[in-house]
XYZ file of C-alpha atoms in Angstrom:
686
model
C -2.381 19.155 34.335
C -4.045 19.871 31.208
C -6.228 18.393 28.427
C -4.574 18.295 25.069
C -6.758 19.382 22.025
C -5.149 16.646 19.727
C -6.378 14.067 22.245
C -9.664 15.238 22.323
C -9.719 15.346 18.560
C -8.816 11.784 18.352
C -11.311 10.446 20.720
C -14.184 12.473 19.102
C -12.901 11.637 15.568
C -12.771 15.357 14.652
C -10.129 17.485 12.842
C -7.429 19.404 15.231
C -7.598 22.259 12.893
C -11.406 22.586 13.058
C -11.379 22.391 16.889
C -8.695 25.099 17.088
C -10.820 27.283 14.725
C -13.890 26.432 17.063
C -11.942 27.306 20.363
C -10.992 30.691 18.917
C -14.425 31.613 17.738
C -15.898 30.958 21.156
C -12.957 32.500 22.862
C -12.412 29.402 25.005
C -8.971 29.806 26.889
C -6.154 27.470 25.665
C -2.516 27.257 26.435
C 0.450 25.890 24.247
C 2.812 23.225 25.795
C 5.623 21.251 24.135
C 2.975 18.540 23.432
C 0.607 21.071 21.695
C -2.465 23.104 22.370
C -4.247 22.277 25.641
C -7.175 23.167 28.008
C -6.132 23.782 31.620
C -9.219 24.914 33.665
C -12.514 23.078 34.026
C -14.608 26.014 33.144
C -12.848 26.304 29.747
C -13.397 22.478 29.102
C -17.161 22.600 30.100
C -17.737 25.515 27.808
C -15.944 23.501 25.184
C -18.412 20.572 25.674
C -21.664 22.765 25.562
C -20.532 24.383 22.399
C -19.416 21.267 20.797
C -22.795 20.455 19.350
C -22.479 23.601 17.112
C -19.403 22.004 15.476
C -21.008 18.746 14.652
C -24.720 17.984 15.375
C -24.143 14.382 14.846
C -21.912 13.499 17.723
C -22.831 10.515 19.827
C -23.968 11.766 23.273
C -22.639 8.638 24.701
C -19.203 9.256 23.258
C -19.147 12.858 24.421
C -20.136 11.778 27.825
C -17.302 9.277 27.952
C -14.697 11.740 26.742
C -16.025 14.223 29.257
C -15.633 12.005 32.020
C -12.067 11.249 30.789
C -10.685 14.743 30.460
C -12.654 16.816 33.267
C -10.632 14.926 35.900
C -7.361 16.318 34.447
C -8.575 19.992 34.629
C -7.407 22.516 37.292
C -10.485 22.908 39.428
C -11.733 19.547 39.150
C -11.188 18.892 43.071
C -13.786 21.804 43.720
C -16.344 20.736 41.414
C -16.269 17.009 41.229
C -19.816 16.836 43.358
C -21.428 18.762 40.602
C -20.004 16.647 37.685
C -22.925 14.271 37.399
C -25.430 17.211 37.137
C -22.981 18.918 34.683
C -22.906 15.917 32.624
C -26.748 15.613 32.666
C -26.971 19.269 31.563
C -24.680 18.712 28.840
C -26.385 15.693 27.624
C -29.883 17.465 27.836
C -28.523 20.371 25.616
C -27.746 17.782 22.917
C -30.878 15.492 23.047
C -33.625 18.062 23.853
C -32.014 21.523 22.432
C -35.172 23.448 22.646
C -36.082 22.780 25.893
C -32.726 23.269 27.179
C -32.563 26.612 25.524
C -35.380 27.787 27.798
C -33.597 26.895 30.941
C -29.924 27.818 29.892
C -30.133 31.452 31.276
C -30.958 30.033 34.820
C -28.254 27.468 35.265
C -25.248 28.371 37.374
C -22.319 26.098 36.772
C -20.096 27.546 39.355
C -20.238 29.466 42.660
C -18.113 32.811 43.255
C -15.227 33.087 40.894
C -16.062 29.945 39.018
C -19.527 31.222 37.780
C -20.123 30.711 33.961
C -22.964 32.059 31.814
C -23.693 30.574 28.422
C -23.930 32.755 25.559
C -27.368 33.405 24.385
C -26.205 32.729 20.797
C -24.996 29.168 21.983
C -28.564 27.572 20.981
C -28.922 29.219 17.632
C -27.824 25.867 16.217
C -29.464 24.605 12.864
C -30.243 21.339 11.726
C -30.730 19.680 15.104
C -33.668 17.569 13.914
C -33.508 13.666 13.853
C -30.540 13.826 16.282
C -31.258 10.584 17.944
C -31.872 9.028 14.475
C -28.440 10.345 13.275
C -26.839 9.220 16.520
C -28.216 5.739 16.053
C -26.828 5.452 12.488
C -23.434 6.919 13.559
C -23.109 4.368 16.015
C -24.005 1.483 13.588
C -21.191 2.804 11.420
C -18.666 2.891 14.302
C -19.496 -0.576 15.755
C -19.497 -1.969 12.164
C -15.801 -0.855 11.684
C -14.865 -3.291 14.316
C -15.533 -6.195 12.069
C -14.116 -4.899 8.780
C -12.077 -7.640 7.238
C -11.222 -5.732 3.753
C -10.595 -2.314 3.005
C -10.714 -0.995 -0.944
C -9.531 2.384 -1.654
C -9.822 4.964 -4.467
C -8.106 8.288 -4.800
C -8.818 11.433 -7.244
C -6.519 14.292 -7.342
C -4.598 14.213 -4.138
C -1.175 15.648 -4.176
C 0.888 13.632 -6.730
C -2.056 11.248 -7.503
C -4.599 12.272 -10.016
C -6.324 8.868 -10.491
C -5.779 5.525 -8.332
C -8.674 3.253 -9.435
C -8.270 0.459 -6.806
C -5.944 -0.371 -3.949
C -7.111 -3.360 -1.867
C -6.054 -5.098 1.146
C -7.550 -7.856 3.645
C -7.449 -7.452 7.416
C -5.699 -10.797 7.603
C -2.907 -10.575 10.014
C -0.345 -10.248 7.457
C 2.260 -7.697 6.182
C 1.812 -5.839 2.982
C 4.427 -3.835 1.418
C 3.963 -0.698 -0.991
C 7.139 0.127 -2.708
C 8.255 2.297 -5.914
C 10.329 5.141 -6.920
C 10.208 8.297 -4.917
C 7.486 10.501 -5.671
C 5.293 7.822 -7.030
C 2.649 8.571 -4.450
C 3.526 5.965 -1.617
C 3.091 8.435 1.250
C 0.175 9.949 -0.233
C -1.547 6.474 -0.289
C -0.787 5.809 3.307
C -1.981 9.112 4.503
C -5.323 8.407 2.936
C -5.493 4.599 4.711
C -4.157 6.469 7.729
C -7.588 8.351 7.964
C -9.146 5.044 9.213
C -6.943 4.762 12.155
C -6.425 8.568 12.730
C -8.934 11.039 12.072
C -6.285 13.742 11.749
C -4.086 11.737 9.171
C -5.553 13.628 6.175
C -5.337 17.288 8.028
C -1.814 16.655 9.314
C -0.331 15.518 5.796
C -2.713 17.805 3.556
C -3.316 20.899 5.487
C -4.097 24.438 4.115
C -6.839 25.537 1.580
C -5.650 23.225 -1.211
C -7.033 19.693 -2.369
C -10.569 21.294 -2.801
C -10.862 18.945 -5.966
C -9.503 15.766 -3.760
C -11.536 12.811 -3.327
C -11.036 9.495 -1.253
C -13.415 6.910 -1.574
C -13.414 3.643 0.781
C -15.251 0.525 0.452
C -15.319 -1.357 3.877
C -16.412 -4.735 3.711
C -17.003 -7.052 7.057
C -17.000 -10.899 7.442
C -20.619 -11.064 6.348
C -19.872 -8.999 3.051
C -21.756 -6.027 4.167
C -20.330 -2.773 2.621
C -19.834 0.506 4.149
C -19.061 3.036 1.555
C -17.370 6.464 2.503
C -16.269 9.493 0.627
C -13.795 12.105 2.229
C -13.356 15.480 0.631
C -12.025 18.865 1.827
C -15.407 20.535 2.257
C -17.731 20.398 5.401
C -21.188 20.721 4.084
C -22.870 21.563 7.676
C -20.451 24.430 8.576
C -19.689 25.442 4.698
C -15.749 25.244 5.723
C -13.037 23.704 4.088
C -12.096 20.858 6.456
C -11.564 17.055 5.609
C -15.035 15.569 6.189
C -16.363 12.008 5.704
C -19.664 11.343 3.691
C -21.779 8.328 4.005
C -23.007 6.901 0.798
C -25.969 4.821 0.402
C -27.632 4.092 -2.808
C -27.820 7.556 -4.562
C -27.591 9.230 -1.115
C -24.599 11.075 0.265
C -24.736 12.274 3.859
C -22.532 13.962 5.880
C -21.361 11.710 8.956
C -18.601 11.341 11.009
C -17.155 7.508 11.188
C -15.674 5.710 13.748
C -11.945 4.207 13.571
C -10.244 1.010 12.748
C -8.197 -0.270 15.661
C -4.403 0.981 15.053
C -2.432 3.878 14.087
C -0.234 5.242 11.458
C 3.424 6.270 11.855
C 4.012 8.971 9.069
C 7.611 9.345 7.657
C 7.285 13.169 8.232
C 4.724 13.505 11.134
C 5.710 10.410 12.850
C 6.557 10.071 16.679
C 10.018 8.707 15.749
C 10.768 11.933 14.348
C 8.854 14.664 16.480
C 8.889 13.428 20.148
C 11.760 15.610 21.410
C 13.115 19.095 20.275
C 16.960 19.801 21.247
C 16.144 21.962 24.180
C 13.971 19.252 25.839
C 16.637 16.692 24.981
C 19.073 18.481 27.020
C 16.871 19.149 29.996
C 15.925 15.450 30.228
C 19.708 14.314 29.784
C 21.037 16.707 32.616
C 17.987 15.720 34.980
C 18.831 11.860 34.505
C 22.564 12.481 35.209
C 21.499 13.988 38.416
C 19.139 11.497 39.702
C 20.209 8.166 41.285
C 17.491 5.586 40.222
C 19.646 2.785 41.563
C 18.809 3.459 44.925
C 15.294 4.762 44.349
C 13.291 3.328 41.364
C 9.830 4.011 42.779
C 9.248 6.711 39.983
C 10.024 4.206 37.112
C 7.784 1.919 35.653
C 9.082 -1.263 34.450
C 8.371 -1.869 30.809
C 8.595 -5.599 30.478
C 7.031 -6.134 26.978
C 9.297 -3.051 25.638
C 12.603 -4.936 27.157
C 11.648 -8.313 25.762
C 10.790 -7.240 22.336
C 13.731 -4.874 21.887
C 16.295 -7.328 23.111
C 14.887 -10.122 20.898
C 15.238 -7.697 17.754
C 18.663 -6.377 18.583
C 20.235 -8.756 20.384
C 21.088 -6.449 23.297
C 20.701 -6.670 27.077
C 18.803 -3.457 27.832
C 16.098 -2.814 30.617
C 13.324 -0.299 29.681
C 11.280 1.952 32.125
C 8.751 4.662 31.622
C 8.848 7.966 33.511
C 6.773 10.947 34.006
C 9.043 13.615 33.633
C 7.952 17.367 34.409
C 9.668 20.583 33.630
C 9.150 24.195 33.492
C 8.592 26.254 30.397
C 7.345 29.828 29.525
C 3.598 30.401 29.536
C 2.720 31.958 26.173
C 0.125 34.148 27.613
C 1.825 35.118 30.925
C 5.116 35.752 32.037
C 5.371 33.096 34.677
C 6.326 29.496 33.923
C 4.163 26.715 33.668
C 4.487 23.059 34.552
C 4.646 20.402 31.503
C 4.732 16.592 31.971
C 5.938 14.238 29.407
C 6.103 10.285 29.432
C 9.614 9.453 28.425
C 11.600 6.064 28.257
C 14.668 5.622 30.374
C 16.831 2.405 29.952
C 19.904 0.881 31.371
C 22.210 -1.901 30.164
C 22.205 -5.196 32.063
C 25.077 -5.183 34.672
C 25.642 -1.664 34.333
C 24.203 1.032 36.713
C 24.069 4.032 34.675
C 20.552 5.129 33.396
C 20.011 6.853 29.848
C 17.045 8.454 28.014
C 15.841 6.921 25.043
C 17.183 9.310 22.584
C 20.852 8.176 23.431
C 20.345 4.950 21.561
C 21.628 4.819 18.230
C 19.059 6.349 15.637
C 17.838 2.968 14.283
C 17.239 1.433 17.718
C 15.545 4.754 18.910
C 13.263 4.292 16.052
C 12.593 0.669 16.938
C 11.676 1.663 20.595
C 9.063 4.289 19.204
C 7.466 1.934 17.139
C 7.505 -0.730 19.608
C 6.039 1.592 22.267
C 3.293 2.448 20.056
C 2.371 -0.814 19.332
C 2.326 -1.726 22.936
C 0.632 1.019 23.967
C -2.057 1.727 20.953
C -3.142 -1.626 19.922
C -6.190 -3.235 21.646
C -5.315 -6.929 21.299
C -9.078 -7.881 21.514
C -9.659 -6.320 18.297
C -8.263 -6.824 14.699
C -5.871 -3.835 13.995
C -4.328 -1.969 11.212
C -0.885 -0.314 11.628
C 0.549 1.901 8.882
C 4.261 2.302 8.965
C 5.796 4.851 6.430
C 9.592 4.661 5.668
C 9.881 1.691 7.808
C 13.565 1.276 6.997
C 14.736 4.776 8.372
C 18.174 4.347 9.974
C 17.881 0.604 10.192
C 20.917 -1.372 8.609
C 19.775 -4.343 6.345
C 20.532 -6.963 9.084
C 18.292 -5.111 11.702
C 15.498 -4.499 8.927
C 15.297 -8.233 8.167
C 15.136 -9.099 12.240
C 12.643 -6.215 12.595
C 10.213 -7.516 10.027
C 10.529 -11.145 11.111
C 9.696 -10.244 14.661
C 6.480 -8.253 13.374
C 5.428 -11.270 11.514
C 6.123 -13.743 14.477
C 4.825 -11.668 17.477
C 2.341 -9.062 16.165
C 0.515 -10.503 12.994
C -0.925 -13.845 14.447
C -0.551 -13.300 18.145
C -1.974 -9.924 18.345
C -4.307 -9.561 15.496
C -2.424 -7.103 13.601
C -2.230 -6.239 9.788
C 0.734 -4.198 8.769
C 1.259 -1.927 5.475
C 4.731 -0.828 5.220
C 5.931 1.676 2.666
C 9.607 1.000 1.793
C 12.274 0.852 -0.749
C 14.294 -1.589 1.099
C 15.039 -5.023 -0.609
C 15.566 -6.334 3.065
C 11.948 -5.921 3.688
C 10.630 -6.725 0.298
C 12.558 -10.179 0.265
C 10.695 -11.120 3.353
C 7.215 -10.217 2.384
C 4.900 -12.122 0.134
C 2.365 -9.274 -0.520
C 4.282 -6.604 -2.279
C 2.557 -3.812 -4.362
C 4.745 -2.045 -6.793
C 3.299 1.674 -7.630
C 3.968 3.348 -10.757
C 2.876 6.797 -11.463
C 2.510 7.694 -15.147
C 1.453 11.735 -14.831
C -0.452 11.007 -11.856
C -2.475 7.951 -13.039
C -1.331 5.246 -10.608
C -0.747 1.412 -11.572
C -0.655 -0.935 -8.839
C 1.194 -4.419 -9.707
C 0.536 -6.530 -6.862
C 2.191 -9.814 -5.193
C 5.546 -9.324 -6.644
C 7.984 -11.851 -5.743
C 10.297 -11.345 -8.913
C 13.637 -9.591 -9.233
C 11.917 -7.034 -11.246
C 11.834 -4.979 -8.074
C 15.334 -4.945 -7.303
C 16.031 -3.708 -10.980
C 13.118 -1.270 -11.035
C 14.558 0.505 -7.751
C 18.198 0.279 -8.925
C 19.182 -2.199 -6.128
C 21.123 -4.601 -8.606
C 22.026 -5.239 -12.175
C 19.451 -6.699 -14.262
C 18.698 -10.235 -13.987
C 15.458 -11.554 -15.313
C 12.883 -13.646 -13.386
C 11.563 -15.211 -16.696
C 13.609 -16.322 -19.954
C 12.238 -17.156 -23.216
C 14.876 -18.884 -25.253
C 14.138 -18.906 -29.274
C 16.321 -19.913 -32.136
C 16.637 -16.570 -33.828
C 15.576 -12.977 -34.108
C 12.623 -13.485 -36.355
C 11.413 -15.926 -33.659
C 11.844 -13.426 -31.157
C 9.815 -10.806 -32.994
C 7.208 -13.533 -33.688
C 6.916 -14.334 -30.061
C 7.024 -10.416 -29.107
C 3.873 -9.920 -31.499
C 2.253 -13.131 -30.206
C 2.214 -11.706 -26.319
C 2.036 -8.161 -26.799
C -1.154 -7.675 -25.221
C -0.039 -9.866 -22.213
C 0.668 -8.395 -18.783
C 3.098 -9.881 -16.441
C 4.458 -8.852 -12.910
C 7.642 -10.288 -13.905
C 10.983 -9.122 -15.755
C 11.452 -11.272 -18.670
C 13.585 -11.510 -21.627
C 13.242 -13.138 -25.140
C 16.704 -14.312 -26.140
C 17.447 -15.513 -29.723
C 20.361 -18.016 -29.080
C 21.498 -18.787 -32.695
C 19.626 -21.986 -33.703
C 19.001 -25.242 -31.799
C 22.518 -26.463 -32.185
C 23.741 -23.594 -30.353
C 21.035 -23.769 -27.772
C 22.064 -27.461 -27.084
C 25.800 -26.485 -26.766
C 25.527 -23.626 -24.404
C 22.923 -24.969 -22.116
C 24.125 -28.572 -21.950
C 28.047 -28.174 -21.714
C 28.166 -24.794 -20.418
C 25.051 -24.575 -18.087
C 24.792 -20.987 -18.503
C 20.998 -20.785 -17.750
C 21.154 -19.646 -13.987
C 23.124 -16.840 -15.034
C 20.208 -15.395 -17.080
C 17.062 -16.255 -15.168
C 15.743 -18.499 -12.426
C 13.011 -19.522 -14.794
C 13.371 -20.637 -18.724
C 11.260 -21.905 -21.489
C 12.790 -22.952 -24.848
C 10.650 -22.401 -27.894
C 12.079 -24.239 -30.900
C 10.845 -23.516 -34.324
C 8.159 -25.794 -35.532
C 10.209 -27.740 -37.708
C 12.182 -29.334 -34.800
C 9.215 -30.807 -33.423
C 8.191 -32.078 -36.981
C 11.648 -33.744 -37.206
C 11.278 -35.491 -33.931
C 7.873 -36.895 -34.787
C 8.963 -37.981 -38.386
C 12.127 -39.936 -36.766
C 9.918 -41.434 -34.017
C 7.035 -42.524 -36.478
C 9.763 -43.965 -38.898
C 11.657 -45.919 -36.031
C 8.512 -47.376 -34.198
C 6.508 -47.735 -37.330
C 3.633 -45.625 -35.454
C 1.830 -42.585 -36.531
C 1.585 -39.418 -34.133
C 1.110 -36.003 -35.017
C 2.642 -34.267 -31.860
C 4.636 -35.035 -28.917
C 1.841 -34.219 -26.616
C -0.196 -37.068 -28.129
C 2.437 -39.770 -28.182
C 3.034 -39.224 -24.410
C -0.286 -40.226 -23.435
C -0.015 -43.984 -23.875
C 3.288 -45.502 -24.451
C 4.943 -48.758 -23.038
C 8.345 -48.543 -21.413
C 10.399 -49.565 -24.389
C 8.799 -47.138 -26.672
C 9.183 -44.422 -24.235
C 13.061 -45.286 -23.957
C 13.335 -44.983 -27.743
C 11.211 -41.820 -27.940
C 13.231 -40.053 -25.256
C 16.508 -41.000 -26.891
C 15.162 -39.399 -30.196
C 13.967 -36.272 -28.295
C 17.349 -35.793 -26.702
C 19.039 -35.585 -30.116
C 16.973 -32.532 -30.590
C 15.799 -30.800 -27.494
C 17.371 -30.424 -24.211
C 16.071 -32.859 -21.547
C 13.985 -31.710 -18.481
C 13.670 -28.220 -19.689
C 10.349 -26.446 -20.236
C 9.946 -26.745 -23.964
C 7.574 -25.545 -26.683
C 7.275 -25.149 -30.302
C 6.510 -22.420 -32.809
C 3.203 -22.917 -34.730
C 4.865 -22.683 -37.867
C 8.226 -24.283 -39.008
C 9.783 -20.722 -39.102
C 9.047 -17.270 -40.266
C 10.969 -17.489 -43.410
C 9.532 -20.772 -44.655
C 5.974 -19.754 -43.640
C 6.146 -16.168 -45.591
C 7.563 -18.005 -48.734
C 4.344 -20.406 -48.245
C 2.064 -17.329 -48.182
C 3.641 -15.805 -50.903
C 3.463 -19.018 -53.072
C 0.028 -19.808 -52.353
C -1.109 -16.192 -52.683
C -3.085 -16.622 -49.549
C -6.085 -14.064 -49.820
C -5.897 -12.643 -46.321
C -1.905 -12.127 -46.360
C -2.276 -10.636 -49.653
C -4.755 -8.117 -48.716
C -3.117 -7.000 -45.384
C 0.290 -6.827 -46.986
C -1.169 -4.450 -49.790
C -3.094 -2.573 -47.135
C -0.243 -1.954 -44.653
C 3.088 -1.960 -46.698
C 2.742 -1.836 -50.419
C 2.670 1.584 -52.177
C 2.586 2.626 -55.873
C 2.744 -1.094 -57.055
C 0.696 -4.412 -56.155
C 1.524 -7.681 -54.341
C 1.486 -9.554 -57.514
C 3.977 -7.287 -59.250
C 6.417 -7.969 -56.387
C 5.800 -11.607 -56.405
C 6.848 -11.735 -59.870
C 10.092 -10.228 -59.040
C 10.939 -13.053 -56.565
C 12.564 -16.492 -57.575
C 10.469 -18.732 -55.453
C 12.387 -21.751 -56.470
C 15.092 -20.536 -53.894
C 15.704 -21.458 -50.147
C 13.079 -19.991 -47.949
C 15.698 -17.674 -46.503
C 16.635 -16.262 -49.852
C 12.998 -15.631 -50.834
C 12.211 -13.913 -47.581
C 15.231 -11.534 -47.869
C 14.393 -10.760 -51.312
C 10.769 -10.101 -50.407
C 11.843 -7.611 -47.543
C 14.161 -5.879 -50.201
C 11.483 -5.259 -52.653
C 9.246 -3.981 -49.724
C 11.775 -1.521 -48.844
C 11.177 0.428 -51.841
C 8.062 1.432 -50.255
C 9.876 3.715 -48.056
C 10.032 1.460 -44.884
C 12.913 0.249 -42.923
C 13.861 -3.354 -43.002
C 13.234 -3.573 -39.233
C 9.649 -2.121 -39.792
C 8.815 -4.529 -42.715
C 9.731 -7.498 -40.699
C 7.709 -6.395 -37.498
C 4.724 -5.663 -40.113
C 5.109 -9.023 -41.831
C 5.266 -10.992 -38.496
C 2.455 -8.949 -37.156
C 0.356 -10.051 -40.283
C 1.052 -13.658 -39.537
C -0.276 -13.257 -36.140
C -3.360 -11.440 -37.460
C -4.396 -13.840 -40.129
C -3.971 -16.631 -37.451
C -5.758 -15.190 -34.593
C -8.275 -18.199 -34.420
C -5.587 -20.768 -35.077
C -5.631 -23.351 -32.249
C -1.993 -23.775 -32.272
C -1.114 -20.084 -32.125
C -3.732 -19.673 -29.119
C -2.086 -22.742 -27.517
C 1.220 -21.422 -27.701
C -0.105 -17.849 -26.513
C -1.681 -19.492 -23.457
C 1.477 -21.459 -22.801
C 3.545 -18.248 -22.497
C 0.757 -16.475 -20.492
C 0.897 -19.199 -18.025
C 4.791 -19.345 -17.820
C 5.212 -15.510 -17.392
C 2.625 -15.503 -14.760
C 3.573 -18.561 -12.624
């Protein structure tokens, strides 16, 4: 038997690397096993707990006592010293709560008789900064308790691996599933490892080891159901020991204080360090396989523990008929410090197929099924169902075919989110997962600066991830290329999460032909708005006013109060010009060419000034105007105006964009322009 260092680290919220250095410094005897570094004998464990205050003088004594109770029973000499355990616990507690008083007594204490005698080194008590211990412990315990009621998490990252700056990532612990997606190298795993620190104290040290990341900072704002905030900073420097270890700091007002925080209930399954990938090495697999083949579990199942939940869940997801059992498998391996062999015990899962007598180890399942078993086993064993839980799963789709991905995510939603109070965060590029989730975050990395687009539901993700050919979520149909450029300029500052296209369709007659007769709309996008030139609305209004002998200024106005007969007449007239039952809007100008001709002819002051400033060189607006034949049609006037402006060393495309942008600028307070902009904004974000 032995006590794993990683288990102690997890229970005490300390870093594994920090504990290992501590063990080496104080020459506390450890052994390596297939599961990691461990302490075997009682003397070493007791010595470990005596010196523990030196590594962190703010550990909660009640927690230390609880952890000591848990692990001392697993040590080698425990049967011989169990009658003295209460005395030992009191001595350890005394050493923490009253260090100066204990220092005077420490030399007199004998912890073991004969060969189990242990004397503490004199330098043990040379510990600084032990004042205000009880106050610190109280504060520490308050922070730990408050984490049990956390409802919202806000995360900010600076200079962590491939993330230079991530301003704000926010989730609710609301028993739902969140998906983080994006291209390779965008920072998904880095983000998850940072979040993982809330459920696993060693997440940062495992994912970001070594002496790098000195400039890294991770900020958490944790908010409970009463809107109380806990603000925490993680950085790779431990102030109390002046060492490069990941350490948490409690931020309150303008003060930053080194404190260890508790954990949120849950776990992280990493894409690199996860249990799915690292549970067995090749040699151990072969040993287990040979052992099971030699044993007859059909006649004696006493050593097997039936795993009913695992059996139920696995079969529900996969449609198989397997029965799962856990088994404590012991084997011999060479002791690193000795020539003799040592005994190692490992929990393994064994299964058989219904109506078949053959038993097999878990790793003989298909890779995808094996991964499902590992995740399910952690959900069953590591989740406290009485508390809200956060489960973080990186590369969730590993080895799962699309059909199994869909079944798995549907199962998680049904069985764990609501029933077991679990919130999931999944990192994936799988469209099978993304299509089934409402809360999707798309990460984009621009030279280390992370942009997060949340709550995606559109096909832009599929296109962005290269899963399918471009198909648009939103389609804006306009009459011609000038109207397209007009809309682009009008909405240039708008942001949308959807993939959209502005498509010039060659006039209102072409729009009517293709969308009425050929019904092409669904081949372009699932949501469409048609924006006609403003003169179309004027033509509709003119004919309606003439036929009904009434006066309206807009279609919106006439729709307010009309009797049935008038409505029928109006619909007939409208259907001559625009497509029925389509989302429809109109430009606030008749068309670009006509409006430009009007601005030239009227010599509108703001238009003249902006054209002179932004386009014209070595001549004047009025000189150019004199070269135009304004009695011609607007298309001819517009074309001639552009040709004249090309002499200023701009391309035709550049001039058109500049002119249309000037139209938008001089009408920035125009109500019709503002209304159309708001209409498009609503369309693009609904």
